[in-house]
Short mmCIF file of C-alpha atoms and ligand atoms in Angstrom, two decimals:
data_model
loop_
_atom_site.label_atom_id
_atom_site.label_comp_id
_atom_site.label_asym_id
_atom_site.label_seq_id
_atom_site.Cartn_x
_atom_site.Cartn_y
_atom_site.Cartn_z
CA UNK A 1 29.92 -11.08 66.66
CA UNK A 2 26.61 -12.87 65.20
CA UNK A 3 25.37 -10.49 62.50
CA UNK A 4 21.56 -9.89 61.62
CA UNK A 5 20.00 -8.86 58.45
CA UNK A 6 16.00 -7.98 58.54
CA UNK A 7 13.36 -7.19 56.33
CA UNK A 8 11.23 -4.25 57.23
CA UNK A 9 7.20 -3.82 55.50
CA UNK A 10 3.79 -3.08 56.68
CA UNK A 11 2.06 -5.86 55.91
CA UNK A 12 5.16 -8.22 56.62
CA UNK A 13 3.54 -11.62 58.51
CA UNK A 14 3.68 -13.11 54.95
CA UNK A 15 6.85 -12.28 53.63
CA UNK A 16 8.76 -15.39 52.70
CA UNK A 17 12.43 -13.73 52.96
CA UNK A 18 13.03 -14.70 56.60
CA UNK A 19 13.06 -18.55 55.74
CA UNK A 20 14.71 -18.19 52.90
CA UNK A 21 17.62 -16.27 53.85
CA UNK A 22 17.58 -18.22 57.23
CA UNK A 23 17.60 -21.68 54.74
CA UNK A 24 20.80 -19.85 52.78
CA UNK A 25 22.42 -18.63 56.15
CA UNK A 26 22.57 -22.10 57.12
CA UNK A 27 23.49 -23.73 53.80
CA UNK A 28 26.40 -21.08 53.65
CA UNK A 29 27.92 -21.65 56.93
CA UNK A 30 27.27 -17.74 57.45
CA UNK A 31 26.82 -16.77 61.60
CA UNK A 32 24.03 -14.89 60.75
CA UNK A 33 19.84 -14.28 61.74
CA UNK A 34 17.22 -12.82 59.54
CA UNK A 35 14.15 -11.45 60.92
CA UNK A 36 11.04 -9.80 60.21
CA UNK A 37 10.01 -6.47 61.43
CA UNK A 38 6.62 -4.89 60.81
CA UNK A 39 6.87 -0.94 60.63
CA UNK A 40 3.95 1.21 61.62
CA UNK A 41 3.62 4.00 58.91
CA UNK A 42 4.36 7.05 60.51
CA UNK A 43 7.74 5.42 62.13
CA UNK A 44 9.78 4.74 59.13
CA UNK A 45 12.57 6.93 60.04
CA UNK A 46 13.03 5.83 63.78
CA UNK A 47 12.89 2.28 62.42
CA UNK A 48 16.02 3.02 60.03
CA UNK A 49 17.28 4.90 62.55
CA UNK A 50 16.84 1.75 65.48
CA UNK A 51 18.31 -0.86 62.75
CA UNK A 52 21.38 1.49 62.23
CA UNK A 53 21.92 1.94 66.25
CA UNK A 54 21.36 -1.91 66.65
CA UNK A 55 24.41 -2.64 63.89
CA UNK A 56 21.87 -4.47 61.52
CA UNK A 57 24.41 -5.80 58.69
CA UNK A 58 21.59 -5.17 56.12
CA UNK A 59 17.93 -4.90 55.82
CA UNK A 60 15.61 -6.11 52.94
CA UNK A 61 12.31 -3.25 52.15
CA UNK A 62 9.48 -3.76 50.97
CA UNK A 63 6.15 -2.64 50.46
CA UNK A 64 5.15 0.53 51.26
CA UNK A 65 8.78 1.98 52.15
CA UNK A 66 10.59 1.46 48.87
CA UNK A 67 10.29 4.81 47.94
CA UNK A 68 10.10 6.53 51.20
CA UNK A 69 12.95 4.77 52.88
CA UNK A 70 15.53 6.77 50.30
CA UNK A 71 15.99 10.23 52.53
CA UNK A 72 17.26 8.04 55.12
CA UNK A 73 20.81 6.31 53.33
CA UNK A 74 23.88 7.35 52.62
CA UNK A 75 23.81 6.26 49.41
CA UNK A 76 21.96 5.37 46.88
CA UNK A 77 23.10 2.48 44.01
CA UNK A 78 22.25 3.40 40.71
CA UNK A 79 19.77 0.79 40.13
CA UNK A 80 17.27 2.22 42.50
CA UNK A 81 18.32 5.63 41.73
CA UNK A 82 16.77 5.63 37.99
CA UNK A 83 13.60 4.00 39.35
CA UNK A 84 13.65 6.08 42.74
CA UNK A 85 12.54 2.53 44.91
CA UNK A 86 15.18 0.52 47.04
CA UNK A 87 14.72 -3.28 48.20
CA UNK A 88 18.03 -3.76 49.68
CA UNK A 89 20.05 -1.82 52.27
CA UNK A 90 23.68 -2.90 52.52
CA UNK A 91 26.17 -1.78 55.49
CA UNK A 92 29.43 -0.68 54.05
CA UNK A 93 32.92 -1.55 55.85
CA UNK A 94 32.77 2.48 56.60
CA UNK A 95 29.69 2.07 58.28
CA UNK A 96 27.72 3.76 55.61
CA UNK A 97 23.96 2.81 54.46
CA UNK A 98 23.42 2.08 50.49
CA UNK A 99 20.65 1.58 48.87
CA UNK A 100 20.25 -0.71 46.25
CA UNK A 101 17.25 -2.49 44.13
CA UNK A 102 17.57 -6.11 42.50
CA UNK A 103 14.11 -6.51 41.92
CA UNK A 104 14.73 -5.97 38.04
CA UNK A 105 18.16 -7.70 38.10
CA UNK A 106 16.73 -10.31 39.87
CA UNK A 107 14.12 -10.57 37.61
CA UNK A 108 16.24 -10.73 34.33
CA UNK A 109 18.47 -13.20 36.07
CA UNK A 110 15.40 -15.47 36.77
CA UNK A 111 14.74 -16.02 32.72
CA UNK A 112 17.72 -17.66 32.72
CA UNK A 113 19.98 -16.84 29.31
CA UNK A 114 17.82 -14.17 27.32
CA UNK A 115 19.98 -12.33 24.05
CA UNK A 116 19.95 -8.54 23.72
CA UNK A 117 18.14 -8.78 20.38
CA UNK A 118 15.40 -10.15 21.91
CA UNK A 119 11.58 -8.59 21.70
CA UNK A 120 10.63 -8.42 25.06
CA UNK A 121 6.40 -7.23 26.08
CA UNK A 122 5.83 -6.28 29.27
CA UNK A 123 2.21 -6.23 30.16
CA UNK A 124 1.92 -3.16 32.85
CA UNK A 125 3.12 -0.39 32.89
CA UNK A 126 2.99 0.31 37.35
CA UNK A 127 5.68 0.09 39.72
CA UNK A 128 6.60 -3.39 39.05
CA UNK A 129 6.97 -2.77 35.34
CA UNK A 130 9.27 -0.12 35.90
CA UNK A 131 11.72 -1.60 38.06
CA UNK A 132 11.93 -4.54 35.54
CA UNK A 133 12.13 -2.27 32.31
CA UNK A 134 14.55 0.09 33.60
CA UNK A 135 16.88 -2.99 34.58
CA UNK A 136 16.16 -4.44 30.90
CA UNK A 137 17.33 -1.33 29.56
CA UNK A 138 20.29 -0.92 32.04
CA UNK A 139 21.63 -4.91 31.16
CA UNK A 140 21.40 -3.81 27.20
CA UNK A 141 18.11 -5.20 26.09
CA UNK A 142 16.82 -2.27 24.02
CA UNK A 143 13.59 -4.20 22.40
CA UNK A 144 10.93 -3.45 24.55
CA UNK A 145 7.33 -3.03 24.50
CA UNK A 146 5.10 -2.09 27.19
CA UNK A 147 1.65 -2.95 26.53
CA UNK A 148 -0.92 -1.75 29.16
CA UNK A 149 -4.86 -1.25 29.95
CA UNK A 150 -4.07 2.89 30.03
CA UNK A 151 -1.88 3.24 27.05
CA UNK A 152 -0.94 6.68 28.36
CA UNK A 153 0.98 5.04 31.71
CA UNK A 154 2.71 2.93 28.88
CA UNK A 155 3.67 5.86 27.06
CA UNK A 156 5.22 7.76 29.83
CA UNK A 157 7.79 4.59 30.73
CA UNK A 158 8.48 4.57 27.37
CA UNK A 159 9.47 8.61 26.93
CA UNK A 160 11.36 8.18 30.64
CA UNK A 161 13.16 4.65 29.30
CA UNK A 162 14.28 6.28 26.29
CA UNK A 163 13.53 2.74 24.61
CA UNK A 164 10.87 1.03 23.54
CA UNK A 165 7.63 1.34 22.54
CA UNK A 166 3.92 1.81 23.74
CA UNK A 167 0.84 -0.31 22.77
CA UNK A 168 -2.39 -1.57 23.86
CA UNK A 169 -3.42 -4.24 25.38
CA UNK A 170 -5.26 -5.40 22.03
CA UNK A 171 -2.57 -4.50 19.51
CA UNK A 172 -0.11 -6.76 22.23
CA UNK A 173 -2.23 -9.86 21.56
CA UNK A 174 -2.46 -9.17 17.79
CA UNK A 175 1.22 -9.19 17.27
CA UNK A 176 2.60 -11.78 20.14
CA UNK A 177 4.25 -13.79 17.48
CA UNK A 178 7.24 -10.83 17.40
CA UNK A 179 7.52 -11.75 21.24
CA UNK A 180 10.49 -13.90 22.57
CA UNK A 181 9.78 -13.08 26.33
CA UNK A 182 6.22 -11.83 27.19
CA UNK A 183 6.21 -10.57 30.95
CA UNK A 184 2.61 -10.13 33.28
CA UNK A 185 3.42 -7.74 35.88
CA UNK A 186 -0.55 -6.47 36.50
CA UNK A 187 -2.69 -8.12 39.81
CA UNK A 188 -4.47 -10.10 37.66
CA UNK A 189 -4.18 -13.57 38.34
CA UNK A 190 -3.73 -12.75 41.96
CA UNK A 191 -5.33 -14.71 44.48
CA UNK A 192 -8.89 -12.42 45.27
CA UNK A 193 -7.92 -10.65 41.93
CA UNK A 194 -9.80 -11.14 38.51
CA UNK A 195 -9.06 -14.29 37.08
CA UNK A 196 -9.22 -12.94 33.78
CA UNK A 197 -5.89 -13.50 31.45
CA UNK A 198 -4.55 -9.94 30.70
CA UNK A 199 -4.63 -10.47 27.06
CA UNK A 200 -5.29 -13.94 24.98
CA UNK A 201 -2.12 -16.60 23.77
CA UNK A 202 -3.60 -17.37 20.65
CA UNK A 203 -0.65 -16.08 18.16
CA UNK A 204 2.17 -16.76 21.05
CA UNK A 205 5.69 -17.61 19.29
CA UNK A 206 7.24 -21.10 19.47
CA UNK A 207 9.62 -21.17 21.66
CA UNK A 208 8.83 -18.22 23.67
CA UNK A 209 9.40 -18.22 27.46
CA UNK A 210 5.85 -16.60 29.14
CA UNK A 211 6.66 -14.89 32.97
CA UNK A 212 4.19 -13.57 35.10
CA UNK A 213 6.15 -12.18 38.71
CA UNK A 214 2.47 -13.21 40.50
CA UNK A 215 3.49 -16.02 42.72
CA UNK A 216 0.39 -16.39 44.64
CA UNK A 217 -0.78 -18.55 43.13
CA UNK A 218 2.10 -20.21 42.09
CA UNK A 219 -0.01 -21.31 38.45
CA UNK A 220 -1.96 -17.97 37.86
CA UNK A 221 -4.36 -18.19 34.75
CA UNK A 222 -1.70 -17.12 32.07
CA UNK A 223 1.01 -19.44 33.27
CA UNK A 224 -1.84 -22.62 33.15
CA UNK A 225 -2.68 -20.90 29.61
CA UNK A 226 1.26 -20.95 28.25
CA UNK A 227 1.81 -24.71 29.55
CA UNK A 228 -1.42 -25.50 27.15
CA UNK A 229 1.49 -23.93 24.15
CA UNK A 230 4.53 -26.05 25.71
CA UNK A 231 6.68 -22.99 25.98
CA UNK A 232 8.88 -22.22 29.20
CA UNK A 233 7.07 -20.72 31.64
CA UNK A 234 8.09 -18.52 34.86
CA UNK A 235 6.57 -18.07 37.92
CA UNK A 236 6.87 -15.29 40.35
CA UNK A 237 8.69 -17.01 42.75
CA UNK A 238 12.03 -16.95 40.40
CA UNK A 239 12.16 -13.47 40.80
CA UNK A 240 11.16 -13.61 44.30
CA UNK A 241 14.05 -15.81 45.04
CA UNK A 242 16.71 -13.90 42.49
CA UNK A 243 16.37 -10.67 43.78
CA UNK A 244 16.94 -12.31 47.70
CA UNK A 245 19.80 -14.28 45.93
CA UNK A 246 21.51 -10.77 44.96
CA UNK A 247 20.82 -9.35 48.21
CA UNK A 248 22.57 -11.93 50.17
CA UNK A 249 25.49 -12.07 47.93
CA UNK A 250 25.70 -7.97 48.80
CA UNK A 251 25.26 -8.70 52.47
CA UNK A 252 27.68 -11.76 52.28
CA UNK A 253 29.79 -11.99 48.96
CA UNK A 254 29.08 -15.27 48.28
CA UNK A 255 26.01 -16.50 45.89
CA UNK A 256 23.64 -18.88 47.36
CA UNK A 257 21.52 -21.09 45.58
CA UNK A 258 18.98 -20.29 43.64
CA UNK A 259 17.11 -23.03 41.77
CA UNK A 260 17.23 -25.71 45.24
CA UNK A 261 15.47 -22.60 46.71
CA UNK A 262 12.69 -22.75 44.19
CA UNK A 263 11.96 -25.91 44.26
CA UNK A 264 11.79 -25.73 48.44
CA UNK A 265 9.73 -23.22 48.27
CA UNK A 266 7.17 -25.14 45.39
CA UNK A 267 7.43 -28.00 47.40
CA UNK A 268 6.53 -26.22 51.09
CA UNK A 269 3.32 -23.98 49.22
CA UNK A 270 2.26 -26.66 46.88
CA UNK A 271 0.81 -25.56 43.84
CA UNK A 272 -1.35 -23.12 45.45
CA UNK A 273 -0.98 -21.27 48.27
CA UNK A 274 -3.59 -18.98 48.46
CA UNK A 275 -4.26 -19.34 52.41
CA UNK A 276 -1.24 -17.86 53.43
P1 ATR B 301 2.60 -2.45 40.85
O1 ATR B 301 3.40 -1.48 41.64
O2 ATR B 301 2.41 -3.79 41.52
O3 ATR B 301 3.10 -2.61 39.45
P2 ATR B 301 0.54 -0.56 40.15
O4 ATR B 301 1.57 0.49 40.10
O5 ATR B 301 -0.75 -0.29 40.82
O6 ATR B 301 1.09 -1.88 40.80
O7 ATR B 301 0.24 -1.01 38.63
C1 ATR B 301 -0.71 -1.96 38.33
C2 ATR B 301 -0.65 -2.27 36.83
O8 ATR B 301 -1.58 -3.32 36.57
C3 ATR B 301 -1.04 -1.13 35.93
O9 ATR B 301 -0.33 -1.25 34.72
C4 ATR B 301 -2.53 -1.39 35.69
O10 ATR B 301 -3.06 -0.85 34.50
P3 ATR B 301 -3.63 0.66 34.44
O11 ATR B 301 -2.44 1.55 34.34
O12 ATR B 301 -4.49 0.70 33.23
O13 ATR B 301 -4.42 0.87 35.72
C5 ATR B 301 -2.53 -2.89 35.60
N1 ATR B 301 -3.85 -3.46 35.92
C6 ATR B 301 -4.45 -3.51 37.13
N2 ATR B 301 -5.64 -4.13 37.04
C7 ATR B 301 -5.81 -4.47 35.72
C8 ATR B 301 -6.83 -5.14 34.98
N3 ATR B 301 -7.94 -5.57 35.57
N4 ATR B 301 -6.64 -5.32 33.65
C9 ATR B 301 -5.52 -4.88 33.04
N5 ATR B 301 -4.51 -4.24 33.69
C10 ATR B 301 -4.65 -4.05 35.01
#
């Protein structure tokens, strides 16, 4: 039988997962549809409760249900146990409903090959910035700083890593040459956001690769700053399209690809695409 995998939000019209796991359903010969399904609020539960009696093979979830969906699996993975938020339901042979997040996997595995002695700044210290530092931690990469706007929030992620350190904004910028991957996980930058870099380049390290999980636009204000310093710079759409990658090779054991997927997704939103 055909199986389905969906992705279930509130916004959702904008979410980009249906075409790309439709693209990789193709590419992978998998008999397989992905759709989109916008949840009212109040009807989380008889949503997860209509996908299960439907036989959905696995759902993607995302914003506002990450945390809320959790009462309503089986099973949670430990990588969205630690940070309490799920983005990827998977359908066990037993029939059984697991929760899983590779937001932060799919995040690390977007830098491409990053060493465990590396000093790593994040810049945030929200939901975003958690899911990504507690993955850091989890793959082994112990050096972390999280520099944010409300030191306090920093400090907190810091006592509940168990790694790491907390700093301000300011004292980030004044010691960015110790920084071999410098990560932007605030709004800022967003499209109807400030424009405003979070904090200045001027003392960034040669060689350094500069990531900012923002993809719309695809070249926010510290990714156009970082090009001006010829470093390797990330946009948001790598993780975007890593954490889908790990989904589907949950939902269908096989890794699609990864890279072709950015580029067909830079070349179908240009280099902005703040209309959509
Ligand atoms: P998300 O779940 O997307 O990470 P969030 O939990 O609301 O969103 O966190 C937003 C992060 O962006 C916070 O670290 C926030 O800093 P504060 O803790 O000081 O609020 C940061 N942020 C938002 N707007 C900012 C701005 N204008 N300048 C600097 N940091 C900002």
């Amino acid at each position: 039988m055909k199986k389905w995998f969906a992705v279930i939000g509130n916004p959702i019209s904008h979410s980009l997962s249906p075409e790309m796991h439709e693209t990789w359903l193709k590419q992978m010969n998998v008999d397989a549809t992905y759709i989109p399904i916008h949840v009212e609020l109040d009807h989380l539960e008889q949503a997860v409760e209509s996908l299960k009696l439907l036989g959905c093979s696995g759902w993607n979830v995302t914003v506002p249900f990450k945390e809320a969906i959790i009462p309503y699996l089986d099973e949670v993975d430990d990588s969205a146990k630690g940070i309490g938020a799920v983005n990827t339901v998977v359908k066990t042979l037993d029939n059984k409903y697991v929760g899983y997040n590779t937001d932060g996997l799919g995040f690390i595995n977007s830098l491409g090959r990053i060493l465990p002695e590396y000093n790593i700044l994040i810049i945030g210290a929200g939901g975003a910035a958690r899911g990504i530092a507690h993955a850091l931690k989890t793959q082994g990469f112990t050096h972390l700083t999280i520099a944010n706007r409300t030191v306090e929030k920093a400090r907190v992620l810091v006592e509940e890593l168990k790694a790491g350190q907390a700093v301000t904004l300011e004292v980030a910028e004044n010691t960015l040459i110790k920084f071999d991957v410098i990560v932007q996980t605030t709004p800022l930058g967003m499209k109807n956001s400030d424009a405003s870099l979070p904090i200045q380049l001027h003392q960034l390290k040669e060689n350094a690769i500069v990531a900012d999980i923002v993809y719309n636009p695809l070249v926010t204000p510290l990714i156009e700053e970082a090009k001006k310093y010829n470093v390797r710079t990330i946009n948001g759409l790598g993780m975007l399209v890593h954490q889908g990658a790990l989904a589907f090779s949950y939902w269908n054991g096989v890794n699609p690809d990864t890279d072709g997927m950015i580029q067909q997704l830079i070349d179908q939103l240009g280099g902005n695409y703040v209309n959509r």
